[in-house]
Short mmCIF file of C-alpha atoms and ligand atoms in Angstrom, two decimals:
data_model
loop_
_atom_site.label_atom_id
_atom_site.label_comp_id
_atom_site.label_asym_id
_atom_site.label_seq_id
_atom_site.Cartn_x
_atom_site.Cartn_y
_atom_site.Cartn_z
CA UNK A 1 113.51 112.43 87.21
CA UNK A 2 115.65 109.48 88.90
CA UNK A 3 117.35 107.32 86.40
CA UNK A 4 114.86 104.18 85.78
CA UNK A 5 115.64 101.34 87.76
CA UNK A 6 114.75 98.14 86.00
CA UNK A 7 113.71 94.71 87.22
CA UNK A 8 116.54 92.87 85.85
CA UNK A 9 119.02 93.95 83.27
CA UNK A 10 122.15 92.84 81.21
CA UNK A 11 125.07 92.85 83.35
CA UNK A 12 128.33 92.45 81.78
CA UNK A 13 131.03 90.18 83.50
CA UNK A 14 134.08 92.10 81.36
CA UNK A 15 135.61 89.73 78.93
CA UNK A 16 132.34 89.29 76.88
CA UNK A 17 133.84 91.57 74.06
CA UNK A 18 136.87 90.16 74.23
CA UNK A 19 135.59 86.59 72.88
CA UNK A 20 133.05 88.17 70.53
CA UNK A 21 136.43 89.95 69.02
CA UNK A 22 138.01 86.34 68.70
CA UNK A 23 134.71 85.40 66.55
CA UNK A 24 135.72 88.74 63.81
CA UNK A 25 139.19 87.96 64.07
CA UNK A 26 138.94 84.18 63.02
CA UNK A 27 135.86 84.87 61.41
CA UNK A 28 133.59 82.27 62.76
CA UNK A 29 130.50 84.86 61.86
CA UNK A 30 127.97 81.73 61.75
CA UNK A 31 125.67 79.64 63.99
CA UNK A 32 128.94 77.36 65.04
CA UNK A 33 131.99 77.88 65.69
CA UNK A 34 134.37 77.78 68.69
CA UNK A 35 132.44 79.99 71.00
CA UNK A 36 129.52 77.85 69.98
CA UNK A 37 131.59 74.80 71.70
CA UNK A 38 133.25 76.35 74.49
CA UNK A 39 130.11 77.97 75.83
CA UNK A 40 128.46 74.55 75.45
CA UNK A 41 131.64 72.66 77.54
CA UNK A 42 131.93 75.58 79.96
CA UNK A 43 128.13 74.54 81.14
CA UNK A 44 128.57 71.31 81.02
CA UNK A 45 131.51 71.54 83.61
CA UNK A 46 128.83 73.86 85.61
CA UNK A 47 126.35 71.53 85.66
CA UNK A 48 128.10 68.59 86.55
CA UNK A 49 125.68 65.71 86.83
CA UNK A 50 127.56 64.30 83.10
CA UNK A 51 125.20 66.62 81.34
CA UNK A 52 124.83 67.24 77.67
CA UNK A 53 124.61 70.91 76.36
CA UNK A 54 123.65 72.08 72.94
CA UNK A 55 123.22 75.93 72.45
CA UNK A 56 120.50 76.93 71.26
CA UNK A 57 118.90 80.44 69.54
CA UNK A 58 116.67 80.60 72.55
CA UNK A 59 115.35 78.98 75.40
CA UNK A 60 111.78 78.83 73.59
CA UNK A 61 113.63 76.59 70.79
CA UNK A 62 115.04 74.29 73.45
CA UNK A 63 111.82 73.47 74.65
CA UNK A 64 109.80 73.03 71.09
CA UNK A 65 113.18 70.49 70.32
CA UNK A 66 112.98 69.24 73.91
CA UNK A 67 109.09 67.83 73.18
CA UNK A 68 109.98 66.24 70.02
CA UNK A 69 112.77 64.34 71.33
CA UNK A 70 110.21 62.91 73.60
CA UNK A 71 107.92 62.35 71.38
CA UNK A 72 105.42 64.31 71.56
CA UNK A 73 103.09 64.74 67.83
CA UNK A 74 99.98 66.35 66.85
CA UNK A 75 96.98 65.18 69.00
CA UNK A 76 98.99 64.17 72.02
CA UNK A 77 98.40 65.71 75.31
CA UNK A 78 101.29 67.53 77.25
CA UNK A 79 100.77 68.59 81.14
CA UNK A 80 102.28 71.93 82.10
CA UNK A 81 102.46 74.46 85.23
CA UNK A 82 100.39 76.93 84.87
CA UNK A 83 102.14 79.54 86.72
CA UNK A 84 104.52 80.16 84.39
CA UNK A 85 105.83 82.54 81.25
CA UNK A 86 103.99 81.33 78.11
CA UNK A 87 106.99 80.17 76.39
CA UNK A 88 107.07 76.67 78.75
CA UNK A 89 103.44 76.73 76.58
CA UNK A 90 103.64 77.73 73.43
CA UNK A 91 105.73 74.87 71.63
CA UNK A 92 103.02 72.58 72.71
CA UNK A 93 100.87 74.07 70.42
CA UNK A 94 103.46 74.79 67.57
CA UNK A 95 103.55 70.46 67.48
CA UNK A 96 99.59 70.57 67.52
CA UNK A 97 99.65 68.74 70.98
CA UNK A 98 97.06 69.82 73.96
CA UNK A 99 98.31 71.56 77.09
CA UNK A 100 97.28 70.53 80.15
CA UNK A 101 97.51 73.06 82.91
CA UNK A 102 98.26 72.29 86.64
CA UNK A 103 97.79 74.62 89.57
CA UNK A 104 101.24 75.40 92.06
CA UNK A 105 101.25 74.60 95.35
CA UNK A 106 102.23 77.30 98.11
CA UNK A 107 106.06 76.57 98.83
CA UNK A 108 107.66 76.55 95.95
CA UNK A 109 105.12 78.51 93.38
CA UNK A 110 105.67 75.48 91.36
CA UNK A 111 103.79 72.36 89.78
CA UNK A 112 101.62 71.02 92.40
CA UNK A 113 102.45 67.06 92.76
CA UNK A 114 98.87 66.15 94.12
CA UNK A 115 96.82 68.03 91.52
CA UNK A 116 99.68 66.32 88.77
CA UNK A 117 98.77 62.99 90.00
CA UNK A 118 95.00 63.90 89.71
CA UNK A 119 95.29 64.99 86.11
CA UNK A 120 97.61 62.27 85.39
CA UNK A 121 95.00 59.37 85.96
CA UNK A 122 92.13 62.12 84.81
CA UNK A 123 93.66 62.10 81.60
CA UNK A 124 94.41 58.47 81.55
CA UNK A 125 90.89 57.87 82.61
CA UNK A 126 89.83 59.90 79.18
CA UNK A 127 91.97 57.59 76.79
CA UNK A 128 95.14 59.70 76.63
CA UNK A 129 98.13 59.23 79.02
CA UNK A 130 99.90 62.71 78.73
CA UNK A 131 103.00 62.74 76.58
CA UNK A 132 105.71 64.99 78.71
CA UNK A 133 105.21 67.05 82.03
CA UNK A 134 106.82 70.66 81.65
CA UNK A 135 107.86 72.00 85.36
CA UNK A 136 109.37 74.83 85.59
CA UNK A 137 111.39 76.38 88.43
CA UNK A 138 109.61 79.93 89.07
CA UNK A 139 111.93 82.56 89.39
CA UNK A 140 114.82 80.62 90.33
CA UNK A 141 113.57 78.65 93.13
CA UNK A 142 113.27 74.50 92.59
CA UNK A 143 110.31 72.76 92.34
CA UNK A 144 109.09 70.00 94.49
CA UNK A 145 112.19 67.73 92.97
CA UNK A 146 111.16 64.92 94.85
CA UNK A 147 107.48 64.68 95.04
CA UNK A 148 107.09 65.77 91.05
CA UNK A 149 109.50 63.02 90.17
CA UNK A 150 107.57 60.32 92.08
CA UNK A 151 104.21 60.72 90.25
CA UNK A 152 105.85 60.97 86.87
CA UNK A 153 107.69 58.03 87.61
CA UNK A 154 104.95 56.34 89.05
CA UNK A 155 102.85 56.74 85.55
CA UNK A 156 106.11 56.78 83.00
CA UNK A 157 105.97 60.40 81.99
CA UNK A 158 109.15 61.97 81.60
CA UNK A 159 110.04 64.98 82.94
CA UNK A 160 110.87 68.31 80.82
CA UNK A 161 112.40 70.59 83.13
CA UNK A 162 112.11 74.26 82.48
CA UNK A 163 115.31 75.83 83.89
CA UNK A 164 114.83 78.81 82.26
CA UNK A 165 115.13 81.20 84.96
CA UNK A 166 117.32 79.03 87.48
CA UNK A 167 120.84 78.62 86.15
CA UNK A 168 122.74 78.29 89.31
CA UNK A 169 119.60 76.99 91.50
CA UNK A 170 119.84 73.36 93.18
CA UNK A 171 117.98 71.42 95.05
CA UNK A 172 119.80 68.92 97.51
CA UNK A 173 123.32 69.81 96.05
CA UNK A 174 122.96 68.71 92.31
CA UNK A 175 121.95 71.59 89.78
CA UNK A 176 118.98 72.55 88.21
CA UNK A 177 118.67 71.85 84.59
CA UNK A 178 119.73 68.47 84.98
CA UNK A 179 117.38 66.86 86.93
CA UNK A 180 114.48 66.10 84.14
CA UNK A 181 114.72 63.98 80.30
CA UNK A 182 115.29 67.39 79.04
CA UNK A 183 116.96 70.38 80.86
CA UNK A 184 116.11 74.01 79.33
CA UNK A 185 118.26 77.11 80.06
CA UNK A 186 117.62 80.68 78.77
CA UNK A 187 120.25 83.36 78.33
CA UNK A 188 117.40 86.22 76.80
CA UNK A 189 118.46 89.74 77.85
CA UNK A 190 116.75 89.91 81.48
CA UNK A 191 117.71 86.50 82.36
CA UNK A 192 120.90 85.75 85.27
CA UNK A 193 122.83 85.63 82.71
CA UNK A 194 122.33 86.33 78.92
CA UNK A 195 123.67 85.73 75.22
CA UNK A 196 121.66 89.06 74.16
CA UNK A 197 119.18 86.07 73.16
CA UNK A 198 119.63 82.78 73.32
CA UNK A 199 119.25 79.36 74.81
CA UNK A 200 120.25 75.86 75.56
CA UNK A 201 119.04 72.06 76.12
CA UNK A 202 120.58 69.99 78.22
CA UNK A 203 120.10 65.72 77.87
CA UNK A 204 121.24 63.22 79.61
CA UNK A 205 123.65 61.40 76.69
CA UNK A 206 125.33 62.88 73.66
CA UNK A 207 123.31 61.10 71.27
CA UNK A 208 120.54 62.56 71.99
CA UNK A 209 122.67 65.68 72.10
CA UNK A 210 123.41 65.47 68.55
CA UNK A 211 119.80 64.83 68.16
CA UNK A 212 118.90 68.11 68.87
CA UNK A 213 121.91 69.76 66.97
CA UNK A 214 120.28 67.56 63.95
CA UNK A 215 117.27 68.92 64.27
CA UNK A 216 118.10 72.75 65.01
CA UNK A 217 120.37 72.83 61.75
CA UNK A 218 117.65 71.66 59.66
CA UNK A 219 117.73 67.89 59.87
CA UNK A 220 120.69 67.69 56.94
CA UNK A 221 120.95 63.98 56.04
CA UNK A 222 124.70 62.64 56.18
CA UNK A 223 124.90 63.33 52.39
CA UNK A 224 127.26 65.52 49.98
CA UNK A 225 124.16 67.02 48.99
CA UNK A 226 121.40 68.62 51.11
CA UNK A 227 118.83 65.85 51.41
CA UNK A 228 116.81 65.89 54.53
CA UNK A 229 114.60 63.13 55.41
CA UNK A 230 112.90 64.96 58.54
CA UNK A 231 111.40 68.72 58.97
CA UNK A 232 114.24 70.59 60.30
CA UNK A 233 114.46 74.25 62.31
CA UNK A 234 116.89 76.59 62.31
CA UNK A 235 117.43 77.04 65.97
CA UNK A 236 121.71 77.08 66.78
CA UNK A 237 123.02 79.60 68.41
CA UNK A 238 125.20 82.72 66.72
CA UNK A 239 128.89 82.15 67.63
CA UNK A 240 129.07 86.09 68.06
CA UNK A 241 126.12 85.88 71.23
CA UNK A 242 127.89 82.27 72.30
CA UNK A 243 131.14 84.84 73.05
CA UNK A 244 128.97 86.91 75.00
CA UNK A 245 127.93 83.60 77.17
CA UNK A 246 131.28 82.71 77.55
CA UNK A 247 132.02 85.80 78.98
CA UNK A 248 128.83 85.69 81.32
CA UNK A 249 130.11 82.44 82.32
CA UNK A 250 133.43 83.74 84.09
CA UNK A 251 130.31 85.61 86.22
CA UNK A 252 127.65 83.29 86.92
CA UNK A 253 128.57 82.24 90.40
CA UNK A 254 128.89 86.09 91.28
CA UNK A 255 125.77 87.27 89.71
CA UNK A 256 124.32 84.46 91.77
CA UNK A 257 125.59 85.83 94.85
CA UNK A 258 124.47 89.10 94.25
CA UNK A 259 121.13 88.52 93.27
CA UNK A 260 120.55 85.81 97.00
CA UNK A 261 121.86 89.68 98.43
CA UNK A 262 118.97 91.70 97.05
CA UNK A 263 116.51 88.44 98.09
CA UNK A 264 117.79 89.11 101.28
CA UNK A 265 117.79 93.36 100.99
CA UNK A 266 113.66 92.25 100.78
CA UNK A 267 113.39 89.98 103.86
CA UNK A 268 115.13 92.75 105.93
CA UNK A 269 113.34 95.63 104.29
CA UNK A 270 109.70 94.10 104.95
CA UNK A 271 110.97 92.41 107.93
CA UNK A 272 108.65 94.89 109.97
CA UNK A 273 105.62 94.81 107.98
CA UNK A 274 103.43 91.99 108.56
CA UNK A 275 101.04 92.49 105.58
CA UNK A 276 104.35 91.54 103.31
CA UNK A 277 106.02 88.18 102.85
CA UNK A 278 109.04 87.85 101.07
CA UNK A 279 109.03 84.51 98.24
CA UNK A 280 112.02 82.29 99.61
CA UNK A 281 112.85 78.57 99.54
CA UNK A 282 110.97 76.04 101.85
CA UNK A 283 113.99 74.49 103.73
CA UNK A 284 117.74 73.90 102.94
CA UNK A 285 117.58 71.22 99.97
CA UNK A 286 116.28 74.24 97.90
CA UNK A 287 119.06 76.64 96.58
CA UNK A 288 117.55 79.47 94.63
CA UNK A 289 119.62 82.08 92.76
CA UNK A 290 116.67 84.61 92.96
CA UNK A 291 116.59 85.06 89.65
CA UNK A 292 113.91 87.99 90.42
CA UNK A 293 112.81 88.55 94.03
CA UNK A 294 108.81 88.16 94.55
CA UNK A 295 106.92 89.01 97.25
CA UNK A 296 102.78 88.63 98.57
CA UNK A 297 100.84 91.69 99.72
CA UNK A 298 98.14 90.68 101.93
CA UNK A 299 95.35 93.35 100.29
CA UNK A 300 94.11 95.29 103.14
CA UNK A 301 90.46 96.09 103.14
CA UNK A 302 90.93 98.61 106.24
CA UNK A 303 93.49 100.79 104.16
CA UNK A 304 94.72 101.22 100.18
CA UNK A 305 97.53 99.02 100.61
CA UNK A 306 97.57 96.02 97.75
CA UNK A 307 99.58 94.68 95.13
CA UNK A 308 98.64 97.42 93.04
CA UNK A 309 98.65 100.25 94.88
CA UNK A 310 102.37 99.19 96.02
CA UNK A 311 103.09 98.38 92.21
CA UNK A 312 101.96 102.29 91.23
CA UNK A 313 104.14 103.78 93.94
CA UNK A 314 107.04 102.37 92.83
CA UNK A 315 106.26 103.04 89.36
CA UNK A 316 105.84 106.68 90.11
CA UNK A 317 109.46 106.71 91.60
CA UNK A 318 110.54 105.19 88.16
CA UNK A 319 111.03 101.91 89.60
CA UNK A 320 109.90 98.87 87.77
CA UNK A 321 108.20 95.99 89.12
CA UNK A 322 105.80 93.53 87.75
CA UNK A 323 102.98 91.57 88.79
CA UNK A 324 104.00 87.30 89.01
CA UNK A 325 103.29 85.59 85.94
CA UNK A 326 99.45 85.23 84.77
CA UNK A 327 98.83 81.81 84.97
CA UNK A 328 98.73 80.16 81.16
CA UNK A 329 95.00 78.75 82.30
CA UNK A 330 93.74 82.04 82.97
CA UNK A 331 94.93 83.55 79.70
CA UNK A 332 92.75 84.36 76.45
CA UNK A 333 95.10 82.05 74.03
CA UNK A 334 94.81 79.49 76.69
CA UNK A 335 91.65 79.65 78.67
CA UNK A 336 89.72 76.30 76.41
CA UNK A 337 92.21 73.82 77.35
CA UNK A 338 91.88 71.51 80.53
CA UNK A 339 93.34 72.82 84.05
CA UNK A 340 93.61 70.98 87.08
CA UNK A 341 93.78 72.62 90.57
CA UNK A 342 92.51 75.17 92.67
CA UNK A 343 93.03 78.76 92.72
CA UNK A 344 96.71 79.22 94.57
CA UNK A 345 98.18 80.37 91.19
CA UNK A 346 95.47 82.77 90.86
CA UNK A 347 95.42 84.09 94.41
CA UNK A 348 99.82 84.57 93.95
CA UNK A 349 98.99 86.15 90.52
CA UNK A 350 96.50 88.61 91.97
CA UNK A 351 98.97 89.66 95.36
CA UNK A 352 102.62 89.06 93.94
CA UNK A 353 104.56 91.48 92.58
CA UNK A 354 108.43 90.99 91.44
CA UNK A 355 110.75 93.55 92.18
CA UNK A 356 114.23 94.50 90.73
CA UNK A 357 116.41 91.78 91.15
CA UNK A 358 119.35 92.62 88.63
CA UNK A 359 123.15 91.88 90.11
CA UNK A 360 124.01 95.61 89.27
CA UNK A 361 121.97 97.16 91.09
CA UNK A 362 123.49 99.97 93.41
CA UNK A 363 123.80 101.33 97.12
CA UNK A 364 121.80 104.07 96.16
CA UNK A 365 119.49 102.65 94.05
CA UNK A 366 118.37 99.99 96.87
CA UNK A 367 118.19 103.38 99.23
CA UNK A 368 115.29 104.40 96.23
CA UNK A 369 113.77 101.20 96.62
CA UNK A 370 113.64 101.38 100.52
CA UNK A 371 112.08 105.03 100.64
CA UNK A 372 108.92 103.84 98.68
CA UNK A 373 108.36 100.90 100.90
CA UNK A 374 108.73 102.88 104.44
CA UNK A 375 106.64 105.79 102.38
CA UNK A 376 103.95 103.40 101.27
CA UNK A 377 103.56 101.08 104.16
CA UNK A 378 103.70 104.17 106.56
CA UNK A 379 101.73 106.83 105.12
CA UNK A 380 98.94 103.70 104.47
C1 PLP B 401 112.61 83.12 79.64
C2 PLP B 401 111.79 81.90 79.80
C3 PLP B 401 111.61 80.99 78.74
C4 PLP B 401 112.00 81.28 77.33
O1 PLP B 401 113.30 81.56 77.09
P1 PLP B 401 113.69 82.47 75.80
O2 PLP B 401 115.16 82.31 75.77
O3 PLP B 401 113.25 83.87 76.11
O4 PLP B 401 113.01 81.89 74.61
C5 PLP B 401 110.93 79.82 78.99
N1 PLP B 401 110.43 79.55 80.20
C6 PLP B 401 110.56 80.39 81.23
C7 PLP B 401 109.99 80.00 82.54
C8 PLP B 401 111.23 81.60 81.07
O5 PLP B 401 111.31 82.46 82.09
#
């Protein structure tokens, strides 16, 4: 049997062990230390935009802080795209607050602006304007920046922006991450680039900075003492994983590069088959770094070929490849609370499959890839 190729796996950049060997040698063994701060600086100069970076243990921790530094309490109502891994979710629910789910519209995959707006004054209508909008940036690839922005604007909502899976993105030149109250990045094992697990939020001033850092070291009180006066979590990030970032770091761009190469191995490779369309950005204010290449199959009803059918013959050649994300509004944990939209996350959920996307991917394991397709698609 062929070696397993994966969807998207750890890729080393080369001096990852060297700072984790820094961390023994001076041994900063802890949640802080200097790895801890040059990880955080070394994104900050990334992201530009005189952004604010605290590492975190996880992306999912960046977003639970992220909602209670804007506010958000038990009983509140929080809007989020539904398309979307259930961590943008699940800290709503760990404050007690009520997710609202949106639909995506057909460009980007992401938060639709017109059914936002309808929710927005639905909700208002009902008593409750929502506390925070979550968007999120599907697999790399902006949302609408522009027209998302205008409604929450429009009805004072801010913005948490769920960056998770596009360090390296932008939209219109400036970098995703920093364009809501809250950025969220995520450096978990399969992400562009990763800390083994780990996370960060990104604000717009240092106070609110050291807000979060207050809160992820449990909310100590400026005191000899311990003496907290607010529930605290213990959410900073290792200095040995913030070596491995720094490392990753010295790669980013690259891994970037290489992973827009295998978006564009797909568009060539289904070029010819019109049942196929390849997930890419709208126009040329969206930069995606393909965090994972997606594509639609139109299901056939003349022949087998589908999603699934498609998804099993790669699967037989060892190749992995995963359906898009279930949308949170169609999922058991999920399914009582309010949704807004049609069906165009369901309809992408039920014909979109991802496909391996990882920067190390080889000559000869794209050749493996290929052979399935022009198998599958000509054999149909
Ligand atoms: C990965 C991911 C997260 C969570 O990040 P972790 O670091 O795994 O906690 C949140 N949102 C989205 C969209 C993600 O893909």
């Amino acid at each position: 049997m062929n070696n397993k190729i994966w969807l998207s796996s750890p890729h080393m950049g080369g001096s990852e062990q060297q700072f984790v060997k820094e961390a023994f040698d001076s041994n900063w063994v802890a949640p802080l230390g200097p790895n801890v701060n040059g990880l955080e600086q070394d994104l900050e100069n990334y992201l530009g935009n005189q952004s604010h970076v605290g590492a975190l243990s996880s992306g999912t921790a960046a977003i639970h802080l992220g909602l209670i530094l804007l506010g958000v309490q038990a009983g509140d109502e929080v809007i989020c795209q539904s398309m979307t891994f259930s961590a943008s979710a699940n800290p709503i629910l760990y404050l007690g607050a009520t997710p609202v789910f949106i639909d995506s519209e057909n460009e980007t995959w992401n938060l639709c602006p017109i059914a936002l707006e309808e929710a927005t004054l639905d909700r208002i209508a009902k008593g409750k304007k929502p506390k925070a909008i979550i968007a999120v940036h599907l697999y790399g690839v902006p949302y609408q920046i522009d027209a998302v922005r205008e409604v929450a604007d429009k009805y004072g909502i801010p913005i948490l922006e769920d960056s998770a899976e596009a360090l390296g993105s932008s939209y219109k030149g400036q970098k995703c991450g920093t364009f809501g109250a809250i950025g969220v990045l995520s450096f978990n094992g399969n992400k562009i680039i990763t800390t083994s697990g780990g996370g960060a939020i990104v604000t717009e001033t240092k106070a609110l900075k050291d807000r979060a850092v207050f809160y992820a070291t449990q909310s100590r009180d400026d005191a000899p003492h311990y003496q907290h006066s607010e529930i605290g979590y213990n959410y900073r990030m290792s200095n040995i994983c913030a070596g491995i970032g720094r490392g990753q770091m010295e790669v980013l761009d690259e891994h970037v590069t290489l992973r827009r190469k295998m978006n564009t191995f797909y568009v060539d490779l289904f070029a010819a088959i019109d049942s196929v369309s390849v997930f890419t950005v709208p126009n040329d204010d969206y930069f995606a770094n393909y965090w994972l290449s997606a594509i639609v199959v139109a299901p056939n009803s003349s022949d087998t070929t589908n999603r699934e059918t498609l998804r099993l013959a790669f699967e037989a050649a060892n190749i992995e490849c995963r359906p898009l994300w279930k949308p949170m509004h169609l999922q058991p944990v999920f399914e009582k609370y309010p949704y807004y939209g049609s069906n165009v996350a369901e309809t992408l959920f039920e014909n979109g499959l991802c496909l391996p996307s990882g920067s190390n991917l080889t000559d000869e394991e794209r050749e493996r890839i290929a052979i399935v397709v022009q198998n599958f698609f000509i054999s149909a």
